[in-house]
Amino acid sequence: MKQPENGTLCIHAGWNPGNGDPRALPVWQTTTWKYSSSDEMGKLFDLEKSGYFYTRLQNPTCDSVAAKICALEGGAAAMLTSSGQSANFFAIFNLASCGDHVVSAASLYGGTSNLFTVTMKRMGIEFTLVDQDAPEEEIAKAFRPNTKAVFGESISNPGLCVLDFDKFARLAHSHGVPLIVDNTFATPINCKPFEFGADIVTHSTTKYMDGHAVQVGGAIVDSGNFDWEAYPGKFPGLTTPDESYHGLVYTKKFGKNAFIVKAVAQLMRDIGACPAPQNAFLLNLGLESLHVRMPKHCENAQKVAEYLASRPETAWIRYPGLPGDKYHSLAARYMPHGTCGVIAFGLKGGRDAAIRFMDSLKFVTIATHVADARTCILHPASHTHRQLSDEQLKEAGIPVDLIRLSIGIEDAEDIIQDLQQAMEKAFSK
């Protein structure tokens, strides 16, 4: 039988009930599990046996949802985290420590940029942010002997830059490091980074995967394709004994699951950014309709982008679905069925015009969120990226006048009507 398609995986992957089991994924709302002997529990703590003993490390509800996301991405192993931020932190910190270096695309979500260049810098990990559109030989200059990974977003938030997977995979692999891709905006419905050379994928499941703005979460998926043992000196955490587990070597013991097992056994154990079982349950409900919602988001966004492009008040617009967009050809290659429902644009009149326009909207909501069923809007320079200077905004590919418009799954005509009346009010004499 052939591999199931996305829609079947969204509904069925991860939870396979047996005879008499609940048809819907249950919530294991418990911190602990009972065992009849000390020896049984001890084997779990030594990673000698699989099973459940404490929800900070593993929980059947969370593991079932992680398995569904893993199947959608085509990976070998996956885990959930408490947020997208913790997913990106774990993905990097699982490989890099004090004194190490990471190359990252500069066009990033503001929270990720701060995580890398402020918080993780304090931990002794240095990041070089590169222009992802620069020539390959120029980006290659950013690599160092202590570089441990390359990071980028499949579609950047909010700049809507499409990553050239082929180029970044070549750069990463030629320097013996994995390519980590945040696939939040595209989702595995529209893009499967592993098919284009990525090694690890992260998600903020708070966004399209949830789709209803009811839970905060993250996910990490490992392709199982990167050969850690080919570079033992570069990745000692995976290839040399872990004394906190009696000298266990992850690559020897767990093979293609080594990266995820280490992230759970070490990082989740010690840092504890674990998902709540109830949140995982709500996430699963969103995942069951992801394959239906994403085409609608993209269809609506295309109509709205075309409308905004036609307005004389629009100074510029970025949406990869528009034929004249800078990233249209890359999107057509890596995301032929659509990109996402987010549009970036600027109005003539800059920041002041953006504020007038946003304050005139009726059902389109100003919200610090993106990528759910409801259309929402914000001005990154004033909201999500307000910690960045104008120079840092420029380096991140975010113009000061950029408006991020996240198109929901309402009727497109109603969205356009609200935008039109707000535009008329904002520019009325």
JSON list of N, CA and C in Angstrom, two decimals, residues 323-376:
[
{"chain": "A", "resi": 323, "resn": "PRO", "atom": "N", "xyz": [2.71, 36.84, -9.27]},
{"chain": "A", "resi": 323, "resn": "PRO", "atom": "CA", "xyz": [3.72, 36.56, -10.29]},
{"chain": "A", "resi": 323, "resn": "PRO", "atom": "C", "xyz": [4.92, 37.50, -10.26]},
{"chain": "A", "resi": 324, "resn": "GLY", "atom": "N", "xyz": [4.73, 38.74, -9.86]},
{"chain": "A", "resi": 324, "resn": "GLY", "atom": "CA", "xyz": [5.84, 39.68, -9.84]},
{"chain": "A", "resi": 324, "resn": "GLY", "atom": "C", "xyz": [6.63, 39.69, -8.56]},
{"chain": "A", "resi": 325, "resn": "ASP", "atom": "N", "xyz": [6.28, 38.83, -7.60]},
{"chain": "A", "resi": 325, "resn": "ASP", "atom": "CA", "xyz": [6.97, 38.81, -6.32]},
{"chain": "A", "resi": 325, "resn": "ASP", "atom": "C", "xyz": [8.39, 38.29, -6.47]},
{"chain": "A", "resi": 326, "resn": "LYS", "atom": "N", "xyz": [9.29, 38.83, -5.65]},
{"chain": "A", "resi": 326, "resn": "LYS", "atom": "CA", "xyz": [10.69, 38.46, -5.69]},
{"chain": "A", "resi": 326, "resn": "LYS", "atom": "C", "xyz": [10.90, 36.96, -5.47]},
{"chain": "A", "resi": 327, "resn": "TYR", "atom": "N", "xyz": [10.02, 36.35, -4.67]},
{"chain": "A", "resi": 327, "resn": "TYR", "atom": "CA", "xyz": [10.19, 34.94, -4.31]},
{"chain": "A", "resi": 327, "resn": "TYR", "atom": "C", "xyz": [9.21, 34.02, -5.04]},
{"chain": "A", "resi": 328, "resn": "HIS", "atom": "N", "xyz": [8.59, 34.52, -6.07]},
{"chain": "A", "resi": 328, "resn": "HIS", "atom": "CA", "xyz": [7.58, 33.72, -6.77]},
{"chain": "A", "resi": 328, "resn": "HIS", "atom": "C", "xyz": [8.17, 32.44, -7.36]},
{"chain": "A", "resi": 329, "resn": "SER", "atom": "N", "xyz": [9.34, 32.54, -7.97]},
{"chain": "A", "resi": 329, "resn": "SER", "atom": "CA", "xyz": [9.93, 31.35, -8.61]},
{"chain": "A", "resi": 329, "resn": "SER", "atom": "C", "xyz": [10.38, 30.33, -7.57]},
{"chain": "A", "resi": 330, "resn": "LEU", "atom": "N", "xyz": [10.95, 30.78, -6.45]},
{"chain": "A", "resi": 330, "resn": "LEU", "atom": "CA", "xyz": [11.33, 29.84, -5.39]},
{"chain": "A", "resi": 330, "resn": "LEU", "atom": "C", "xyz": [10.10, 29.17, -4.79]},
{"chain": "A", "resi": 331, "resn": "ALA", "atom": "N", "xyz": [9.04, 29.95, -4.61]},
{"chain": "A", "resi": 331, "resn": "ALA", "atom": "CA", "xyz": [7.80, 29.37, -4.07]},
{"chain": "A", "resi": 331, "resn": "ALA", "atom": "C", "xyz": [7.23, 28.34, -5.04]},
{"chain": "A", "resi": 332, "resn": "ALA", "atom": "N", "xyz": [7.29, 28.62, -6.32]},
{"chain": "A", "resi": 332, "resn": "ALA", "atom": "CA", "xyz": [6.78, 27.67, -7.31]},
{"chain": "A", "resi": 332, "resn": "ALA", "atom": "C", "xyz": [7.57, 26.37, -7.28]},
{"chain": "A", "resi": 333, "resn": "ARG", "atom": "N", "xyz": [8.85, 26.45, -6.96]},
{"chain": "A", "resi": 333, "resn": "ARG", "atom": "CA", "xyz": [9.69, 25.25, -6.91]},
{"chain": "A", "resi": 333, "resn": "ARG", "atom": "C", "xyz": [9.44, 24.45, -5.64]},
{"chain": "A", "resi": 334, "resn": "TYR", "atom": "N", "xyz": [9.47, 25.13, -4.49]},
{"chain": "A", "resi": 334, "resn": "TYR", "atom": "CA", "xyz": [9.41, 24.42, -3.22]},
{"chain": "A", "resi": 334, "resn": "TYR", "atom": "C", "xyz": [8.00, 24.28, -2.64]},
{"chain": "A", "resi": 335, "resn": "MET", "atom": "N", "xyz": [7.08, 25.12, -3.11]},
{"chain": "A", "resi": 335, "resn": "MET", "atom": "CA", "xyz": [5.71, 25.13, -2.57]},
{"chain": "A", "resi": 335, "resn": "MET", "atom": "C", "xyz": [4.71, 25.29, -3.71]},
{"chain": "A", "resi": 336, "resn": "PRO", "atom": "N", "xyz": [4.66, 24.34, -4.62]},
{"chain": "A", "resi": 336, "resn": "PRO", "atom": "CA", "xyz": [3.83, 24.50, -5.83]},
{"chain": "A", "resi": 336, "resn": "PRO", "atom": "C", "xyz": [2.34, 24.55, -5.57]},
{"chain": "A", "resi": 337, "resn": "HIS", "atom": "N", "xyz": [1.88, 24.11, -4.41]},
{"chain": "A", "resi": 337, "resn": "HIS", "atom": "CA", "xyz": [0.45, 24.10, -4.13]},
{"chain": "A", "resi": 337, "resn": "HIS", "atom": "C", "xyz": [0.01, 25.28, -3.28]},
{"chain": "A", "resi": 338, "resn": "GLY", "atom": "N", "xyz": [0.91, 26.22, -3.03]},
{"chain": "A", "resi": 338, "resn": "GLY", "atom": "CA", "xyz": [0.58, 27.39, -2.23]},
{"chain": "A", "resi": 338, "resn": "GLY", "atom": "C", "xyz": [1.61, 27.60, -1.14]},
{"chain": "A", "resi": 339, "resn": "THR", "atom": "N", "xyz": [1.62, 28.80, -0.58]},
{"chain": "A", "resi": 339, "resn": "THR", "atom": "CA", "xyz": [2.61, 29.15, 0.43]},
{"chain": "A", "resi": 339, "resn": "THR", "atom": "C", "xyz": [1.97, 29.25, 1.81]},
{"chain": "A", "resi": 340, "resn": "CYS", "atom": "N", "xyz": [1.27, 30.34, 2.05]},
{"chain": "A", "resi": 340, "resn": "CYS", "atom": "CA", "xyz": [0.62, 30.54, 3.35]},
{"chain": "A", "resi": 340, "resn": "CYS", "atom": "C", "xyz": [-0.45, 31.62, 3.17]},
{"chain": "A", "resi": 341, "resn": "GLY", "atom": "N", "xyz": [-1.07, 32.01, 4.26]},
{"chain": "A", "resi": 341, "resn": "GLY", "atom": "CA", "xyz": [-2.12, 33.02, 4.20]},
{"chain": "A", "resi": 341, "resn": "GLY", "atom": "C", "xyz": [-1.68, 34.38, 4.69]},
{"chain": "A", "resi": 342, "resn": "VAL", "atom": "N", "xyz": [-0.38, 34.61, 4.78]},
{"chain": "A", "resi": 342, "resn": "VAL", "atom": "CA", "xyz": [0.14, 35.87, 5.32]},
{"chain": "A", "resi": 342, "resn": "VAL", "atom": "C", "xyz": [0.63, 36.76, 4.19]},
{"chain": "A", "resi": 343, "resn": "ILE", "atom": "N", "xyz": [0.27, 38.03, 4.27]},
{"chain": "A", "resi": 343, "resn": "ILE", "atom": "CA", "xyz": [0.67, 39.04, 3.28]},
{"chain": "A", "resi": 343, "resn": "ILE", "atom": "C", "xyz": [1.41, 40.15, 4.01]},
{"chain": "A", "resi": 344, "resn": "ALA", "atom": "N", "xyz": [2.48, 40.64, 3.41]},
{"chain": "A", "resi": 344, "resn": "ALA", "atom": "CA", "xyz": [3.20, 41.80, 3.94]},
{"chain": "A", "resi": 344, "resn": "ALA", "atom": "C", "xyz": [3.06, 42.95, 2.94]},
{"chain": "A", "resi": 345, "resn": "PHE", "atom": "N", "xyz": [2.73, 44.12, 3.44]},
{"chain": "A", "resi": 345, "resn": "PHE", "atom": "CA", "xyz": [2.62, 45.26, 2.53]},
{"chain": "A", "resi": 345, "resn": "PHE", "atom": "C", "xyz": [2.85, 46.56, 3.30]},
{"chain": "A", "resi": 346, "resn": "GLY", "atom": "N", "xyz": [3.07, 47.64, 2.55]},
{"chain": "A", "resi": 346, "resn": "GLY", "atom": "CA", "xyz": [3.23, 48.96, 3.14]},
{"chain": "A", "resi": 346, "resn": "GLY", "atom": "C", "xyz": [2.29, 49.93, 2.45]},
{"chain": "A", "resi": 347, "resn": "LEU", "atom": "N", "xyz": [1.90, 50.96, 3.16]},
{"chain": "A", "resi": 347, "resn": "LEU", "atom": "CA", "xyz": [1.02, 51.98, 2.60]},
{"chain": "A", "resi": 347, "resn": "LEU", "atom": "C", "xyz": [1.79, 53.27, 2.37]},
{"chain": "A", "resi": 348, "resn": "LYS", "atom": "N", "xyz": [1.37, 54.02, 1.35]},
{"chain": "A", "resi": 348, "resn": "LYS", "atom": "CA", "xyz": [1.93, 55.35, 1.16]},
{"chain": "A", "resi": 348, "resn": "LYS", "atom": "C", "xyz": [1.56, 56.18, 2.39]},
{"chain": "A", "resi": 349, "resn": "GLY", "atom": "N", "xyz": [2.52, 56.85, 2.95]},
{"chain": "A", "resi": 349, "resn": "GLY", "atom": "CA", "xyz": [2.27, 57.55, 4.20]},
{"chain": "A", "resi": 349, "resn": "GLY", "atom": "C", "xyz": [2.93, 56.87, 5.38]},
{"chain": "A", "resi": 350, "resn": "GLY", "atom": "N", "xyz": [3.51, 55.67, 5.15]},
{"chain": "A", "resi": 350, "resn": "GLY", "atom": "CA", "xyz": [4.33, 55.00, 6.15]},
{"chain": "A", "resi": 350, "resn": "GLY", "atom": "C", "xyz": [3.62, 54.62, 7.43]},
{"chain": "A", "resi": 351, "resn": "ARG", "atom": "N", "xyz": [4.33, 54.79, 8.54]},
{"chain": "A", "resi": 351, "resn": "ARG", "atom": "CA", "xyz": [3.85, 54.35, 9.85]},
{"chain": "A", "resi": 351, "resn": "ARG", "atom": "C", "xyz": [2.51, 54.98, 10.23]},
{"chain": "A", "resi": 352, "resn": "ASP", "atom": "N", "xyz": [2.38, 56.29, 10.01]},
{"chain": "A", "resi": 352, "resn": "ASP", "atom": "CA", "xyz": [1.14, 56.97, 10.39]},
{"chain": "A", "resi": 352, "resn": "ASP", "atom": "C", "xyz": [-0.05, 56.44, 9.61]},
{"chain": "A", "resi": 353, "resn": "ALA", "atom": "N", "xyz": [0.14, 56.21, 8.32]},
{"chain": "A", "resi": 353, "resn": "ALA", "atom": "CA", "xyz": [-0.95, 55.69, 7.49]},
{"chain": "A", "resi": 353, "resn": "ALA", "atom": "C", "xyz": [-1.31, 54.28, 7.94]},
{"chain": "A", "resi": 354, "resn": "ALA", "atom": "N", "xyz": [-0.32, 53.49, 8.30]},
{"chain": "A", "resi": 354, "resn": "ALA", "atom": "CA", "xyz": [-0.58, 52.12, 8.76]},
{"chain": "A", "resi": 354, "resn": "ALA", "atom": "C", "xyz": [-1.44, 52.13, 10.02]},
{"chain": "A", "resi": 355, "resn": "ILE", "atom": "N", "xyz": [-1.14, 53.03, 10.95]},
{"chain": "A", "resi": 355, "resn": "ILE", "atom": "CA", "xyz": [-1.91, 53.11, 12.19]},
{"chain": "A", "resi": 355, "resn": "ILE", "atom": "C", "xyz": [-3.35, 53.53, 11.90]},
{"chain": "A", "resi": 356, "resn": "ARG", "atom": "N", "xyz": [-3.52, 54.55, 11.05]},
{"chain": "A", "resi": 356, "resn": "ARG", "atom": "CA", "xyz": [-4.88, 55.00, 10.71]},
{"chain": "A", "resi": 356, "resn": "ARG", "atom": "C", "xyz": [-5.67, 53.88, 10.06]},
{"chain": "A", "resi": 357, "resn": "PHE", "atom": "N", "xyz": [-5.04, 53.17, 9.17]},
{"chain": "A", "resi": 357, "resn": "PHE", "atom": "CA", "xyz": [-5.70, 52.07, 8.45]},
{"chain": "A", "resi": 357, "resn": "PHE", "atom": "C", "xyz": [-6.10, 50.97, 9.42]},
{"chain": "A", "resi": 358, "resn": "MET", "atom": "N", "xyz": [-5.19, 50.54, 10.27]},
{"chain": "A", "resi": 358, "resn": "MET", "atom": "CA", "xyz": [-5.48, 49.45, 11.18]},
{"chain": "A", "resi": 358, "resn": "MET", "atom": "C", "xyz": [-6.56, 49.82, 12.18]},
{"chain": "A", "resi": 359, "resn": "ASP", "atom": "N", "xyz": [-6.55, 51.07, 12.64]},
{"chain": "A", "resi": 359, "resn": "ASP", "atom": "CA", "xyz": [-7.55, 51.51, 13.62]},
{"chain": "A", "resi": 359, "resn": "ASP", "atom": "C", "xyz": [-8.93, 51.67, 13.00]},
{"chain": "A", "resi": 360, "resn": "SER", "atom": "N", "xyz": [-9.03, 51.64, 11.68]},
{"chain": "A", "resi": 360, "resn": "SER", "atom": "CA", "xyz": [-10.31, 51.80, 10.99]},
{"chain": "A", "resi": 360, "resn": "SER", "atom": "C", "xyz": [-10.96, 50.48, 10.62]},
{"chain": "A", "resi": 361, "resn": "LEU", "atom": "N", "xyz": [-10.25, 49.37, 10.84]},
{"chain": "A", "resi": 361, "resn": "LEU", "atom": "CA", "xyz": [-10.81, 48.07, 10.49]},
{"chain": "A", "resi": 361, "resn": "LEU", "atom": "C", "xyz": [-11.93, 47.68, 11.45]},
{"chain": "A", "resi": 362, "resn": "LYS", "atom": "N", "xyz": [-12.86, 46.87, 10.97]},
{"chain": "A", "resi": 362, "resn": "LYS", "atom": "CA", "xyz": [-14.01, 46.46, 11.77]},
{"chain": "A", "resi": 362, "resn": "LYS", "atom": "C", "xyz": [-13.86, 45.04, 12.29]},
{"chain": "A", "resi": 363, "resn": "PHE", "atom": "N", "xyz": [-13.90, 44.01, 11.41]},
{"chain": "A", "resi": 363, "resn": "PHE", "atom": "CA", "xyz": [-13.78, 42.66, 11.95]},
{"chain": "A", "resi": 363, "resn": "PHE", "atom": "C", "xyz": [-12.38, 42.09, 11.80]},
{"chain": "A", "resi": 364, "resn": "VAL", "atom": "N", "xyz": [-11.56, 42.67, 10.93]},
{"chain": "A", "resi": 364, "resn": "VAL", "atom": "CA", "xyz": [-10.15, 42.28, 10.90]},
{"chain": "A", "resi": 364, "resn": "VAL", "atom": "C", "xyz": [-9.50, 42.84, 12.16]},
{"chain": "A", "resi": 365, "resn": "THR", "atom": "N", "xyz": [-8.92, 41.97, 12.98]},
{"chain": "A", "resi": 365, "resn": "THR", "atom": "CA", "xyz": [-8.52, 42.32, 14.33]},
{"chain": "A", "resi": 365, "resn": "THR", "atom": "C", "xyz": [-7.03, 42.61, 14.45]},
{"chain": "A", "resi": 366, "resn": "ILE", "atom": "N", "xyz": [-6.69, 43.66, 15.20]},
{"chain": "A", "resi": 366, "resn": "ILE", "atom": "CA", "xyz": [-5.30, 43.89, 15.58]},
{"chain": "A", "resi": 366, "resn": "ILE", "atom": "C", "xyz": [-4.97, 42.90, 16.69]},
{"chain": "A", "resi": 367, "resn": "ALA", "atom": "N", "xyz": [-4.06, 41.99, 16.42]},
{"chain": "A", "resi": 367, "resn": "ALA", "atom": "CA", "xyz": [-3.75, 40.93, 17.38]},
{"chain": "A", "resi": 367, "resn": "ALA", "atom": "C", "xyz": [-2.30, 40.51, 17.25]},
{"chain": "A", "resi": 368, "resn": "THR", "atom": "N", "xyz": [-1.70, 40.16, 18.38]},
{"chain": "A", "resi": 368, "resn": "THR", "atom": "CA", "xyz": [-0.33, 39.65, 18.39]},
{"chain": "A", "resi": 368, "resn": "THR", "atom": "C", "xyz": [-0.38, 38.16, 18.09]},
{"chain": "A", "resi": 369, "resn": "HIS", "atom": "N", "xyz": [-0.88, 37.86, 16.95]},
{"chain": "A", "resi": 369, "resn": "HIS", "atom": "CA", "xyz": [-0.99, 36.47, 16.53]},
{"chain": "A", "resi": 369, "resn": "HIS", "atom": "C", "xyz": [-1.02, 36.44, 15.01]},
{"chain": "A", "resi": 370, "resn": "VAL", "atom": "N", "xyz": [-0.91, 35.26, 14.47]},
{"chain": "A", "resi": 370, "resn": "VAL", "atom": "CA", "xyz": [-0.89, 35.09, 13.03]},
{"chain": "A", "resi": 370, "resn": "VAL", "atom": "C", "xyz": [-1.27, 33.65, 12.74]},
{"chain": "A", "resi": 371, "resn": "ALA", "atom": "N", "xyz": [-1.85, 33.43, 11.57]},
{"chain": "A", "resi": 371, "resn": "ALA", "atom": "CA", "xyz": [-2.04, 32.08, 11.05]},
{"chain": "A", "resi": 371, "resn": "ALA", "atom": "C", "xyz": [-3.09, 31.28, 11.81]},
{"chain": "A", "resi": 372, "resn": "ASP", "atom": "N", "xyz": [-4.27, 31.87, 11.97]},
{"chain": "A", "resi": 372, "resn": "ASP", "atom": "CA", "xyz": [-5.38, 31.07, 12.45]},
{"chain": "A", "resi": 372, "resn": "ASP", "atom": "C", "xyz": [-6.61, 31.37, 11.61]},
{"chain": "A", "resi": 373, "resn": "ALA", "atom": "N", "xyz": [-7.77, 30.85, 12.01]},
{"chain": "A", "resi": 373, "resn": "ALA", "atom": "CA", "xyz": [-8.97, 30.91, 11.19]},
{"chain": "A", "resi": 373, "resn": "ALA", "atom": "C", "xyz": [-9.48, 32.34, 10.99]},
{"chain": "A", "resi": 374, "resn": "ARG", "atom": "N", "xyz": [-9.12, 33.24, 11.90]},
{"chain": "A", "resi": 374, "resn": "ARG", "atom": "CA", "xyz": [-9.61, 34.61, 11.85]},
{"chain": "A", "resi": 374, "resn": "ARG", "atom": "C", "xyz": [-8.57, 35.53, 11.24]},
{"chain": "A", "resi": 375, "resn": "THR", "atom": "N", "xyz": [-9.00, 36.44, 10.40]},
{"chain": "A", "resi": 375, "resn": "THR", "atom": "CA", "xyz": [-8.09, 37.41, 9.81]},
{"chain": "A", "resi": 375, "resn": "THR", "atom": "C", "xyz": [-7.64, 38.41, 10.87]},
{"chain": "A", "resi": 376, "resn": "CYS", "atom": "N", "xyz": [-6.32, 38.60, 10.96]},
{"chain": "A", "resi": 376, "resn": "CYS", "atom": "CA", "xyz": [-5.79, 39.55, 11.94]},
{"chain": "A", "resi": 376, "resn": "CYS", "atom": "C", "xyz": [-4.62, 40.31, 11.33]}
]
